[in-house]
CSV table of C-alpha atoms in Angstrom, one decimal:
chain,number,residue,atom,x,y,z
A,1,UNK,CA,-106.2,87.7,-191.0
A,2,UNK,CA,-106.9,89.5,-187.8
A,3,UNK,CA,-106.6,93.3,-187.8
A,4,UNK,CA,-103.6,95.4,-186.2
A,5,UNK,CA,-104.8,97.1,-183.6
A,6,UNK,CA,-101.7,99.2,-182.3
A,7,UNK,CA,-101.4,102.3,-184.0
A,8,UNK,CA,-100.7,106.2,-183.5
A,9,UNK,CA,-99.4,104.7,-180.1
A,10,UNK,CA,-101.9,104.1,-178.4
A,11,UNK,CA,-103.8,100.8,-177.9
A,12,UNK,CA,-105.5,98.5,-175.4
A,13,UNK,CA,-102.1,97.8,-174.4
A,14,UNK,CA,-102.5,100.8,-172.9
A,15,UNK,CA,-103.2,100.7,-169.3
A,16,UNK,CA,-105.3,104.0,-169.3
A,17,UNK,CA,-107.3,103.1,-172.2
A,18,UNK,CA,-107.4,99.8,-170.9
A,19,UNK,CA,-109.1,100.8,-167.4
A,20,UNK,CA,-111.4,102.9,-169.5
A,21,UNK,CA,-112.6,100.3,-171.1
A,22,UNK,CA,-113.1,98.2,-168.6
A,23,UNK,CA,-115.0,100.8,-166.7
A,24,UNK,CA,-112.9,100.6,-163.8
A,25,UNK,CA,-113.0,103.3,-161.2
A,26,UNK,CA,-109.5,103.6,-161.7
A,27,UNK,CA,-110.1,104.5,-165.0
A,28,UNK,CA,-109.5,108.6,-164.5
A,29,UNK,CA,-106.5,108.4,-161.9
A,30,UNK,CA,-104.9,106.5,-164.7
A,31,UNK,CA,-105.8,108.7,-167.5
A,32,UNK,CA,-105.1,112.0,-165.2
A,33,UNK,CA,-101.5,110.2,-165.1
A,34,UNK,CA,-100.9,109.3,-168.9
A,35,UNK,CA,-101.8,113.0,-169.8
A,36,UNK,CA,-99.5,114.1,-167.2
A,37,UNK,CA,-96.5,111.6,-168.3
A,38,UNK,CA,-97.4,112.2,-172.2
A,39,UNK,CA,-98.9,115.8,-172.1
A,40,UNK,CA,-97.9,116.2,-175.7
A,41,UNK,CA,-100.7,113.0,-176.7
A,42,UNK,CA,-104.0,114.2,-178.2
A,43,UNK,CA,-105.6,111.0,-177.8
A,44,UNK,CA,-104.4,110.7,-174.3
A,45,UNK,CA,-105.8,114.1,-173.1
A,46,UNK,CA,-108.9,113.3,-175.4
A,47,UNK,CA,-109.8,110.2,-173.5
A,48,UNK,CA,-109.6,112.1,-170.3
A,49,UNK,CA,-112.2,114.2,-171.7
A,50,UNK,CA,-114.4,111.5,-172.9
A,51,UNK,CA,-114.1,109.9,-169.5
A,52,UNK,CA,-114.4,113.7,-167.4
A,53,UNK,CA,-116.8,115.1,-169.5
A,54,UNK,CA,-120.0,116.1,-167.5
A,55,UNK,CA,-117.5,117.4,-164.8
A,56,UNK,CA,-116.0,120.0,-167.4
A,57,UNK,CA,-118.0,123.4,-168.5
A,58,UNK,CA,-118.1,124.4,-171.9
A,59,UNK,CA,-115.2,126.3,-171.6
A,60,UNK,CA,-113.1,123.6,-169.8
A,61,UNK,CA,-114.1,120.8,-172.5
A,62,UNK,CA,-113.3,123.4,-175.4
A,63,UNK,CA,-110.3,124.3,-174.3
A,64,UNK,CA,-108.7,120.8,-173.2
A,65,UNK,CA,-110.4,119.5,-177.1
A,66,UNK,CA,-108.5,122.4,-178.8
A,67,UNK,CA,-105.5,121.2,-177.2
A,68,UNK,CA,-105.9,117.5,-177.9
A,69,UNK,CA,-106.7,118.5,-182.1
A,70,UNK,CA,-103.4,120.6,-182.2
A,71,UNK,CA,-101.5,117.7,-180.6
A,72,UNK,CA,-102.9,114.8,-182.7
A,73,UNK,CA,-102.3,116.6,-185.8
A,74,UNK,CA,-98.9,116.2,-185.4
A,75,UNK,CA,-99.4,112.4,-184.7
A,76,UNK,CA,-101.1,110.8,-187.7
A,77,UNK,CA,-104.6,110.9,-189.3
A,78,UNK,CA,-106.2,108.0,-186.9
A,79,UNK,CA,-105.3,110.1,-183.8
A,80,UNK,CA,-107.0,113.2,-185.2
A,81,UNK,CA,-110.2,111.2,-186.2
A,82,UNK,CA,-110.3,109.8,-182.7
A,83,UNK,CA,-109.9,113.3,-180.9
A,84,UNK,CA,-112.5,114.3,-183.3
A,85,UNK,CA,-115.2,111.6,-182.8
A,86,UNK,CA,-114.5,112.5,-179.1
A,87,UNK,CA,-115.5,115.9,-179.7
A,88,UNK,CA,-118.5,115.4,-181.4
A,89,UNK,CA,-119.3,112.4,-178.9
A,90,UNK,CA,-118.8,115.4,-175.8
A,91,UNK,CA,-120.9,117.4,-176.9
A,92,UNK,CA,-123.8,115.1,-177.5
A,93,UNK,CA,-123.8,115.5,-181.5
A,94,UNK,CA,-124.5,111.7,-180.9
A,95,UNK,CA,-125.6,111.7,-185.0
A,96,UNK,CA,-122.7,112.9,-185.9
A,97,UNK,CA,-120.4,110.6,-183.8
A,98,UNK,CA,-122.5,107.6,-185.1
A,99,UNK,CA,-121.5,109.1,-188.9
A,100,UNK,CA,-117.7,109.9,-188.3
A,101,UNK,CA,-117.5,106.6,-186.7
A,102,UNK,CA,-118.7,104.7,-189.3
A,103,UNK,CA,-115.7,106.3,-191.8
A,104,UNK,CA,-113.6,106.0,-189.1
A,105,UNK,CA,-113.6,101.9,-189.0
A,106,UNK,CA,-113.7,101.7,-192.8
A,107,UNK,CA,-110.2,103.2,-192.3
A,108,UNK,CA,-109.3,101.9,-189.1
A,109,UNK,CA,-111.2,98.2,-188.7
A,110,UNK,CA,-111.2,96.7,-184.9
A,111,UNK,CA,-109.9,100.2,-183.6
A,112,UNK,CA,-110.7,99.3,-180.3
A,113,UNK,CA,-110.1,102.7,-179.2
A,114,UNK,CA,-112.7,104.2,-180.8
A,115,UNK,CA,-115.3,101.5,-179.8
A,116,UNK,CA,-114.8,103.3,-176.5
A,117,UNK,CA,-117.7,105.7,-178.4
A,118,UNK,CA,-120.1,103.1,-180.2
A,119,UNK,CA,-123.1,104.2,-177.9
A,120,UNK,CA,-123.7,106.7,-180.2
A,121,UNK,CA,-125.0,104.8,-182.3
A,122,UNK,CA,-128.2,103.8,-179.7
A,123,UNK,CA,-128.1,107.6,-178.1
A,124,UNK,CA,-129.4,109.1,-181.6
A,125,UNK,CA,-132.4,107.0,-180.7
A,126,UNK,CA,-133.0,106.2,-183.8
A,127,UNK,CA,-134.0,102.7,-185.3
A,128,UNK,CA,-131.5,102.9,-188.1
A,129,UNK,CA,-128.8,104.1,-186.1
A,130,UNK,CA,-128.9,101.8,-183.8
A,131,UNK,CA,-129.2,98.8,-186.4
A,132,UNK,CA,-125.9,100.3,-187.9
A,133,UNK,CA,-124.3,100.2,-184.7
A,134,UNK,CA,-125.2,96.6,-183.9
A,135,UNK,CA,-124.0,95.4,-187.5
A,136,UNK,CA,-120.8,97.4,-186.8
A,137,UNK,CA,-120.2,95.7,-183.9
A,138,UNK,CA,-120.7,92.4,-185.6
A,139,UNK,CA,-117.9,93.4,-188.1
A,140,UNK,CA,-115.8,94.6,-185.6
A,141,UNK,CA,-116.0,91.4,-183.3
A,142,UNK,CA,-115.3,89.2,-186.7
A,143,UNK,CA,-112.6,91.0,-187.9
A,144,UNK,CA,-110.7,91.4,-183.9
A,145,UNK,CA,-111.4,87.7,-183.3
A,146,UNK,CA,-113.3,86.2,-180.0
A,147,UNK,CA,-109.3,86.8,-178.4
A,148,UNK,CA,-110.3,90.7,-178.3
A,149,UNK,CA,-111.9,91.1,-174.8
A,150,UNK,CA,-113.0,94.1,-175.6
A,151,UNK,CA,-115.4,93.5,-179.1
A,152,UNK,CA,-116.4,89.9,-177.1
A,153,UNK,CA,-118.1,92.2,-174.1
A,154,UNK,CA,-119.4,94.8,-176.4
A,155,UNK,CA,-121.0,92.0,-178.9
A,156,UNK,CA,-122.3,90.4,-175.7
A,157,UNK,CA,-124.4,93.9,-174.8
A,158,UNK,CA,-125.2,93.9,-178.4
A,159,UNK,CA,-126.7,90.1,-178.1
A,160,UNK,CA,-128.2,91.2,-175.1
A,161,UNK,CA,-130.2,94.3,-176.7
A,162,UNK,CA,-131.5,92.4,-179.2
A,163,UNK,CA,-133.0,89.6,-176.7
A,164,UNK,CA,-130.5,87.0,-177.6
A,165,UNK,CA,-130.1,86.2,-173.9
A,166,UNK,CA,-128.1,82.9,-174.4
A,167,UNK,CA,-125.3,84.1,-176.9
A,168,UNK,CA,-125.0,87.5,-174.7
A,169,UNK,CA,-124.3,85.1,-171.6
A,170,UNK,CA,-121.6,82.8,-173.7
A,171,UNK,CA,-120.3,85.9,-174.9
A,172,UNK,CA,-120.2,87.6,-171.7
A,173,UNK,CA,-118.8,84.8,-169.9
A,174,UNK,CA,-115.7,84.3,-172.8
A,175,UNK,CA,-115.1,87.5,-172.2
A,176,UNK,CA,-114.5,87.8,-168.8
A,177,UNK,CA,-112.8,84.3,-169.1
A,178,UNK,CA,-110.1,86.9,-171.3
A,179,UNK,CA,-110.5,89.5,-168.4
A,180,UNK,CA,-112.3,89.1,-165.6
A,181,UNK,CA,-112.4,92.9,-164.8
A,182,UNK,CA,-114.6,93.8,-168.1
A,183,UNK,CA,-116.9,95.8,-166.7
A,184,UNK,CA,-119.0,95.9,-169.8
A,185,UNK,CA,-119.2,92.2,-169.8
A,186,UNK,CA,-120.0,91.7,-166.4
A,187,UNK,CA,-123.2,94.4,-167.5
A,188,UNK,CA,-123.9,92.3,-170.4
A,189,UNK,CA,-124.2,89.3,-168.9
A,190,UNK,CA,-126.6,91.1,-165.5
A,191,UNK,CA,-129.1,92.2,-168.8
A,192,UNK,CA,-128.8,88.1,-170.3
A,193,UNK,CA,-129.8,87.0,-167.1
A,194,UNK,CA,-132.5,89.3,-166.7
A,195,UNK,CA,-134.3,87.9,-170.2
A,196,UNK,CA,-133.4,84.4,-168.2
A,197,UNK,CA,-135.2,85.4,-165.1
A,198,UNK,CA,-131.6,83.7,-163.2
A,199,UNK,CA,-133.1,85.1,-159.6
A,200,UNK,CA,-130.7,84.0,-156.9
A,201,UNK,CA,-127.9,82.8,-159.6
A,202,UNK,CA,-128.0,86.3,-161.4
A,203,UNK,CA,-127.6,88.1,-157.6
A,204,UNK,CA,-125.0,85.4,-156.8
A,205,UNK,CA,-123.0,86.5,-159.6
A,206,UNK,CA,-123.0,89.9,-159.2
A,207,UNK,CA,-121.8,90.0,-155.8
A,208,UNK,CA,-119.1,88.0,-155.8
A,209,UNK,CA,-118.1,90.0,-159.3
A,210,UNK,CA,-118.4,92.9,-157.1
A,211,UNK,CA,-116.6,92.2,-154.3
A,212,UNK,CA,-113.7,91.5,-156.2
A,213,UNK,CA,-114.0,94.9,-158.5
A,214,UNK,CA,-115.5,97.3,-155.9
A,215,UNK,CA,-113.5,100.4,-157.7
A,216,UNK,CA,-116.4,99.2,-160.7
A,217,UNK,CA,-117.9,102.5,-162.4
A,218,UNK,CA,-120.7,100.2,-162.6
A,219,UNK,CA,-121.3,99.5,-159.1
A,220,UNK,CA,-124.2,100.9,-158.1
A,221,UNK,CA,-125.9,100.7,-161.6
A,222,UNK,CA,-125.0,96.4,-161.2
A,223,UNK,CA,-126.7,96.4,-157.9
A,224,UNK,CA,-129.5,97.8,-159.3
A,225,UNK,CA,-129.5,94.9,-161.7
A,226,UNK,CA,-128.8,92.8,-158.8
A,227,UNK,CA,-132.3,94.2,-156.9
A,228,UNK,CA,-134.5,93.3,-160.4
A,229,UNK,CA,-133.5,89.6,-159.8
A,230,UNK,CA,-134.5,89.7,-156.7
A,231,UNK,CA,-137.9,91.2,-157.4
A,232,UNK,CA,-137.7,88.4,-160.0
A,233,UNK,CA,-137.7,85.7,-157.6
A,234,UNK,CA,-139.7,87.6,-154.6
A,235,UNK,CA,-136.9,88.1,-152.2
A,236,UNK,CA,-138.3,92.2,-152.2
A,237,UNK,CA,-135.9,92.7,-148.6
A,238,UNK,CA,-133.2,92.6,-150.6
A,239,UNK,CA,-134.0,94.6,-153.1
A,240,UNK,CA,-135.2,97.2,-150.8
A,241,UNK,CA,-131.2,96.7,-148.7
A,242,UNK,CA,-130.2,97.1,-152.2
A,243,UNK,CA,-132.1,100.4,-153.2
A,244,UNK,CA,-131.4,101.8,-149.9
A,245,UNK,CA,-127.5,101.1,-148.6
A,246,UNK,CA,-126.5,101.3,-152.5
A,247,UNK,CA,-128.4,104.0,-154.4
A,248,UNK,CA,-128.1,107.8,-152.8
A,249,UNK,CA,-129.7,111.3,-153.5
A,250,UNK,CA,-128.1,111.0,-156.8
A,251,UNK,CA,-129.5,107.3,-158.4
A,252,UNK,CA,-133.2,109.2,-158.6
A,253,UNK,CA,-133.3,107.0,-161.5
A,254,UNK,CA,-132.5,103.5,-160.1
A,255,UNK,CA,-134.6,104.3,-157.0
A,256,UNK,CA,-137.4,105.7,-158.8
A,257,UNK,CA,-137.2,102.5,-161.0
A,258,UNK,CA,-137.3,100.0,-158.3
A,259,UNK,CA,-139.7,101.5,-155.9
A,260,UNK,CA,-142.5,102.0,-158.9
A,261,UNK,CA,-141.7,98.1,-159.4
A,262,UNK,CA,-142.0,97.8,-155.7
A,263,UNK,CA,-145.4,99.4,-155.7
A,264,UNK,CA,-146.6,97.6,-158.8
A,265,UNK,CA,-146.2,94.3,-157.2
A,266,UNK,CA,-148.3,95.6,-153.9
A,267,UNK,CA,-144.8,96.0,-151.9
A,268,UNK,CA,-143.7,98.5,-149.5
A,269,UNK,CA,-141.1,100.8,-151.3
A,270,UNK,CA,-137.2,101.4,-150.3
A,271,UNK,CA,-136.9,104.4,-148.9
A,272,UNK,CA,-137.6,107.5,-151.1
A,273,UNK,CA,-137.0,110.2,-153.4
A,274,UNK,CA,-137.0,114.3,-152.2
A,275,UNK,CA,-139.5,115.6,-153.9
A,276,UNK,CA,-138.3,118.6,-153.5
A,277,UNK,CA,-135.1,117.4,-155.0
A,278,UNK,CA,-137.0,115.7,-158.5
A,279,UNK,CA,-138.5,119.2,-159.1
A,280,UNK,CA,-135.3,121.1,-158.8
A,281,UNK,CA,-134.2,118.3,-161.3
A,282,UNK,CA,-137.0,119.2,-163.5
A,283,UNK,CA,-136.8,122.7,-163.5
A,284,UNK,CA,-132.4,122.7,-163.8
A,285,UNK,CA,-131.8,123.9,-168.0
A,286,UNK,CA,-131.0,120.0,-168.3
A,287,UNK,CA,-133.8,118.9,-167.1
A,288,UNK,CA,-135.8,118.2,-169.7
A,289,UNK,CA,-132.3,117.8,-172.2
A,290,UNK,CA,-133.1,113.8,-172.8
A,291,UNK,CA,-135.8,111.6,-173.2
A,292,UNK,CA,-135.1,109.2,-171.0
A,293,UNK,CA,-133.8,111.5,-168.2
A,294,UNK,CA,-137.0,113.2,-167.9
A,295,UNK,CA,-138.7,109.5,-168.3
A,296,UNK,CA,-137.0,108.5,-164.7
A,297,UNK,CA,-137.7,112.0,-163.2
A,298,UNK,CA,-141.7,110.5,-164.2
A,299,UNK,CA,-141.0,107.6,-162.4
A,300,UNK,CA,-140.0,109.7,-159.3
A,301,UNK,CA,-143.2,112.0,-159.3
A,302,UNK,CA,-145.0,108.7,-159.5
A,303,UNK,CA,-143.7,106.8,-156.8
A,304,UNK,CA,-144.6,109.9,-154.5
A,305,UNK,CA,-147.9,110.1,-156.3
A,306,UNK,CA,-147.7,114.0,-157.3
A,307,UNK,CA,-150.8,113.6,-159.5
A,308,UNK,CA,-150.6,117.6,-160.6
A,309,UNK,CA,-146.7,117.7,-161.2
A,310,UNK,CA,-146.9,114.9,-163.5
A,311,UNK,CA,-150.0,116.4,-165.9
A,312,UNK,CA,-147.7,119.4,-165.7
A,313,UNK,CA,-144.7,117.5,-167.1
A,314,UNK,CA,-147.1,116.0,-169.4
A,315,UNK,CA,-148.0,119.0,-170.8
A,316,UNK,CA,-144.7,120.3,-171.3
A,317,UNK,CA,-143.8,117.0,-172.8
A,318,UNK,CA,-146.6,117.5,-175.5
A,319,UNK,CA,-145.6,120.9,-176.1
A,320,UNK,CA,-142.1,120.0,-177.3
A,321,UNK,CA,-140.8,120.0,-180.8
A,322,UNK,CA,-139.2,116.6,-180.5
A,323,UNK,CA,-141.3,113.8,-181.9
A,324,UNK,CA,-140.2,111.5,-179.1
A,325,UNK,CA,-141.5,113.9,-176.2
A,326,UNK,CA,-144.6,114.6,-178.0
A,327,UNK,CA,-145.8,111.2,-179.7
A,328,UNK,CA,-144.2,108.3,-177.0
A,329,UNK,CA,-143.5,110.7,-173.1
A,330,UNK,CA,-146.4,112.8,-173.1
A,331,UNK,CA,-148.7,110.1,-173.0
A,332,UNK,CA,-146.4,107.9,-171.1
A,333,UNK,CA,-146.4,110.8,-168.2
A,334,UNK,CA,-149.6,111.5,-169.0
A,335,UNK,CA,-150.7,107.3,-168.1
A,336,UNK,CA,-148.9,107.9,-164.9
A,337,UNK,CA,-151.0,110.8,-163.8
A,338,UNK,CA,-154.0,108.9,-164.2
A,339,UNK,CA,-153.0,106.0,-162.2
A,340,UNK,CA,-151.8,108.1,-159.5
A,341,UNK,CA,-154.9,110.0,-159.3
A,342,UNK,CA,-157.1,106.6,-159.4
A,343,UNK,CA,-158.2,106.6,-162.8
A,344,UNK,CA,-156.5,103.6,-164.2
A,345,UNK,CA,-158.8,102.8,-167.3
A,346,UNK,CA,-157.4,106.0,-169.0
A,347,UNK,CA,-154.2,104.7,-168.3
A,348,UNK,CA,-154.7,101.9,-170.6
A,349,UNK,CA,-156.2,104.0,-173.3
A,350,UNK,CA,-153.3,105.6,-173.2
A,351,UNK,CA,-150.3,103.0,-172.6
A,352,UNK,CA,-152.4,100.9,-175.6
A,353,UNK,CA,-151.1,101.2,-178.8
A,354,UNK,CA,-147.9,102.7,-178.0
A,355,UNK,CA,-145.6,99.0,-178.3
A,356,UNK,CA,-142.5,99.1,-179.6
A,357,UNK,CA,-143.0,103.2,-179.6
A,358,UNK,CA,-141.7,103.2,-176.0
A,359,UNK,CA,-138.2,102.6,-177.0
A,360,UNK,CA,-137.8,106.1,-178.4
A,361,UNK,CA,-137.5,107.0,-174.4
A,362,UNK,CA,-134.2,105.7,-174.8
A,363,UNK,CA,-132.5,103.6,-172.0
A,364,UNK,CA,-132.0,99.7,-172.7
A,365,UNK,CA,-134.6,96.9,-172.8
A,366,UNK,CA,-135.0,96.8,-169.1
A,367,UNK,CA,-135.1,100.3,-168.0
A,368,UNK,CA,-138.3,100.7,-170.6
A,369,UNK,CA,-139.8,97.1,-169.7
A,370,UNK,CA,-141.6,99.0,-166.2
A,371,UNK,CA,-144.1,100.6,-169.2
A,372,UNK,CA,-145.3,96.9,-169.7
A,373,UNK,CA,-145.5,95.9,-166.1
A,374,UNK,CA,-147.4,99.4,-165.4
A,375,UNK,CA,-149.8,98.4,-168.6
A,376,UNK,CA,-150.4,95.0,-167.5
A,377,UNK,CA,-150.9,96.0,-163.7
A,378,UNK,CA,-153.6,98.5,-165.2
A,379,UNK,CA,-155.1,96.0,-167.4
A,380,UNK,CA,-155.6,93.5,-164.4
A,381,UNK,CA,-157.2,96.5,-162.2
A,382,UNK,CA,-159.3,97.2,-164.8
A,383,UNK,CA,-160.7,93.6,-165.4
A,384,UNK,CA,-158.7,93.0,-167.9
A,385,UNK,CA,-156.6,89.8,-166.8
A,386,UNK,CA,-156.7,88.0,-170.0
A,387,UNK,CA,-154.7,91.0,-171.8
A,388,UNK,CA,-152.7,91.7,-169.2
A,389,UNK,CA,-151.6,87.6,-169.5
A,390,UNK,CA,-151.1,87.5,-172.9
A,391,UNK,CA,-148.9,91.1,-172.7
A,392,UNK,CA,-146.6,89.1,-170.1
A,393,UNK,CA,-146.8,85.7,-171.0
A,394,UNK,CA,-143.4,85.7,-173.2
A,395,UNK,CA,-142.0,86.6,-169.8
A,396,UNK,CA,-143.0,84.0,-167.7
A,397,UNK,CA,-143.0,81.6,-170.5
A,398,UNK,CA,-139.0,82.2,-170.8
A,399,UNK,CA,-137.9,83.1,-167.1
A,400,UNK,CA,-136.8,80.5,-164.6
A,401,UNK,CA,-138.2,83.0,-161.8
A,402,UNK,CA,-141.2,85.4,-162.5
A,403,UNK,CA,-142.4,86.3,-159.0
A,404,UNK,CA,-142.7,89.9,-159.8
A,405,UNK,CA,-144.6,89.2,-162.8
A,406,UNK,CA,-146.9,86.4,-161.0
A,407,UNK,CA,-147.8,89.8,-158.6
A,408,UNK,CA,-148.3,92.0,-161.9
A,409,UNK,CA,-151.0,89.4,-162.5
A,410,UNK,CA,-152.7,89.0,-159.6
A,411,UNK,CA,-156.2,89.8,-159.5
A,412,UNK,CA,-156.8,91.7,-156.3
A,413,UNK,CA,-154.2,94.4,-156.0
A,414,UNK,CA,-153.0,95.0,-152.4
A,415,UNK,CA,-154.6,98.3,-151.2
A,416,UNK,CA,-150.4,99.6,-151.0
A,417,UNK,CA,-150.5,99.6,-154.6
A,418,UNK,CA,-150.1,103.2,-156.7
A,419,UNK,CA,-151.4,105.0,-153.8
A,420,UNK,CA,-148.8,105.8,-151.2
A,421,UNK,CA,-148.8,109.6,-150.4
């Protein structure tokens, strides 16, 4: 028996909720509308929160959450657990989310609603947590049935996660098959064919997905996908075109992300960061809020080889009371420093050891894989060829196109590499 998933009247039936879950940019015009026709809807106006969020102040999101509570108590008890997972979920009590969610499908199984919040469950940044997640998402998908669009794309980035490239690429696929404008499917399927190495395929795919969905949320963040596969298979124009008409002031992370790969491989970098601009970032009371924010902000500092404001970071980083700062960025940072500044043996004292460590800096599989390729590139500048091999070979061994990761290897690095000024 498949579960009902139409209750407290609202469902994926839904337009609004149905944009939002599709990512689609016209996800907030549509919700701005459903709150204006429905004003009375707690889960309405709670979704337009969930979807507004780092827009609103404190004030803003308190104020629109209070309203949304009073509302869905008069509705029924799943409407006030949703408004209240959304609240939590806001305000980055990600723990908590991953907790209420978890007695909020034993009530309400294949709520697709709510799935709207499963990333909790990998924001703690925890290894339990994020287990828990994936096995709820299992559940979830069994009990919907592969006819829910929504549970087939989110099992698809699940699959994906956990490096099962070929089930997240059938999954992906059925469920775009279902609805071609799933946003999160079309992502799932980008990280699949990264694990593949798909090159030119991958890039083919994602261009014509785009072209047809160009109001994506995703956009920018599925060209950037788009770019990796071309570093895959050496076409490094285009991922430069890609870095630079696509990503702005704003995509420090995507930029910073590609140019370090970019520099890695002994290529000229897309155009770059304000340095100026990555400090401000640094020093802004957010700056330093998330792990893998201030992990990208690295990345930027390193590209323009600012040897001093990177051990300054580091030592910030090692003087925080989070474990994951402390214990996996510090030294991470601290790696970078090193190899901007020449000394590239410490580097790998320092990047040695740390292995499956470096997924407490949060992100996804492919965001943290450019701590590898900077550990290899060191190992093979220091000598140390055979390691480096043996630390990429399951790449190679597995990808149809492994250009980048051939230049990774390569024995003389090209004097471009790690020291642009």
């Amino acid at each position: 028996m498949r579960v009902r998933r139409s209750v407290a009247g609202v469902s994926m039936r839904d337009v609004p909720v149905r944009e939002l879950a599709a990512l689609s940019g016209q996800a907030v015009p549509s919700l701005r509308q459903w709150v204006a026709e429905r004003p009375r809807l707690g889960v309405a106006r709670a979704l337009l929160v969930l979807a507004t969020a780092d827009a609103l102040s404190d004030t803003e999101l308190r104020d629109e959450l209070t309203v949304a509570h009073q509302d869905a108590r008069s509705a029924d008890a799943r409407s006030m657990s949703l408004v209240y997972g959304v609240f939590l979920h806001t305000h980055r009590q990600y723990r908590l989310t991953a907790d209420h969610l978890l007695t909020h499908f034993a009530r309400w199984p294949g709520d697709e609603v709510a799935g709207l919040m499963l990333d909790a469950f990998h924001a703690c940044g925890e290894d339990g947590y994020r287990a828990r997640g994936d096995a709820l998402a299992e559940e979830q998908y069994a009990l919907s049935g592969p006819e829910s669009w929504t549970w087939t794309s989110r099992l698809a980035w699940v699959r994906a996660e956990q490096g099962r490239a070929e089930e997240a690429h059938e999954l992906a696929d059925r469920a775009l098959a279902l609805f071609p404008r799933s946003g999160p499917a079309a992502h799932a399927r980008a990280h699949a064919e990264h694990e593949r190495g798909a090159g030119p395929a991958s890039t083919a795919f994602l261009d014509e997905w785009l072209a047809a969905h160009p109001e994506a949320m995703q956009f920018k963040h599925l060209n950037w996908h788009a770019a990796l596969q071309s570093l895959a298979c050496g076409d490094f124009t285009d991922a430069r075109r890609r870095a630079d008409e696509v990503l702005g002031r704003a995509d420090v992370g995507m930029r910073s992300a590609t140019n370090w790969r970019l520099l890695l491989a002994g290529q000229t970098p897309a155009g770059r960061c304000d340095l100026a601009h990555v400090r401000e970032l640094l020093a802004a009371p957010g700056g330093m809020a998330e792990v893998f924010h201030t992990f990208n902000l690295a990345l930027a500092l390193a590209v323009e080889a600012a040897t001093d404001d990177l051990r300054a970071l580091a030592h910030r980083a090692a003087r925080d009371e989070r474990p994951d700062y402390q214990y996996v960025l510090a030294p991470v940072v601290r790696a970078l420093a090193e190899i901007t500044a020449g000394r590239t043996a410490a580097a790998v004292d320092l990047l040695t050891g740390l292995s499956a460590r470096t997924e407490r800096l949060g992100g996804v599989r492919v965001e943290r894989e450019i701590v590898q390729d900077t550990l290899a590139r060191a190992l093979v500048d220091t000598g140390e060829h055979a390691r480096a091999a043996t630390l990429l070979h399951p790449r190679i061994s597995t990808r149809a196109h492994h250009a980048y990761e051939d230049l990774l290897l390569a024995r003389k690095a090209p004097a471009a590499v790690l020291t642009v000024a």
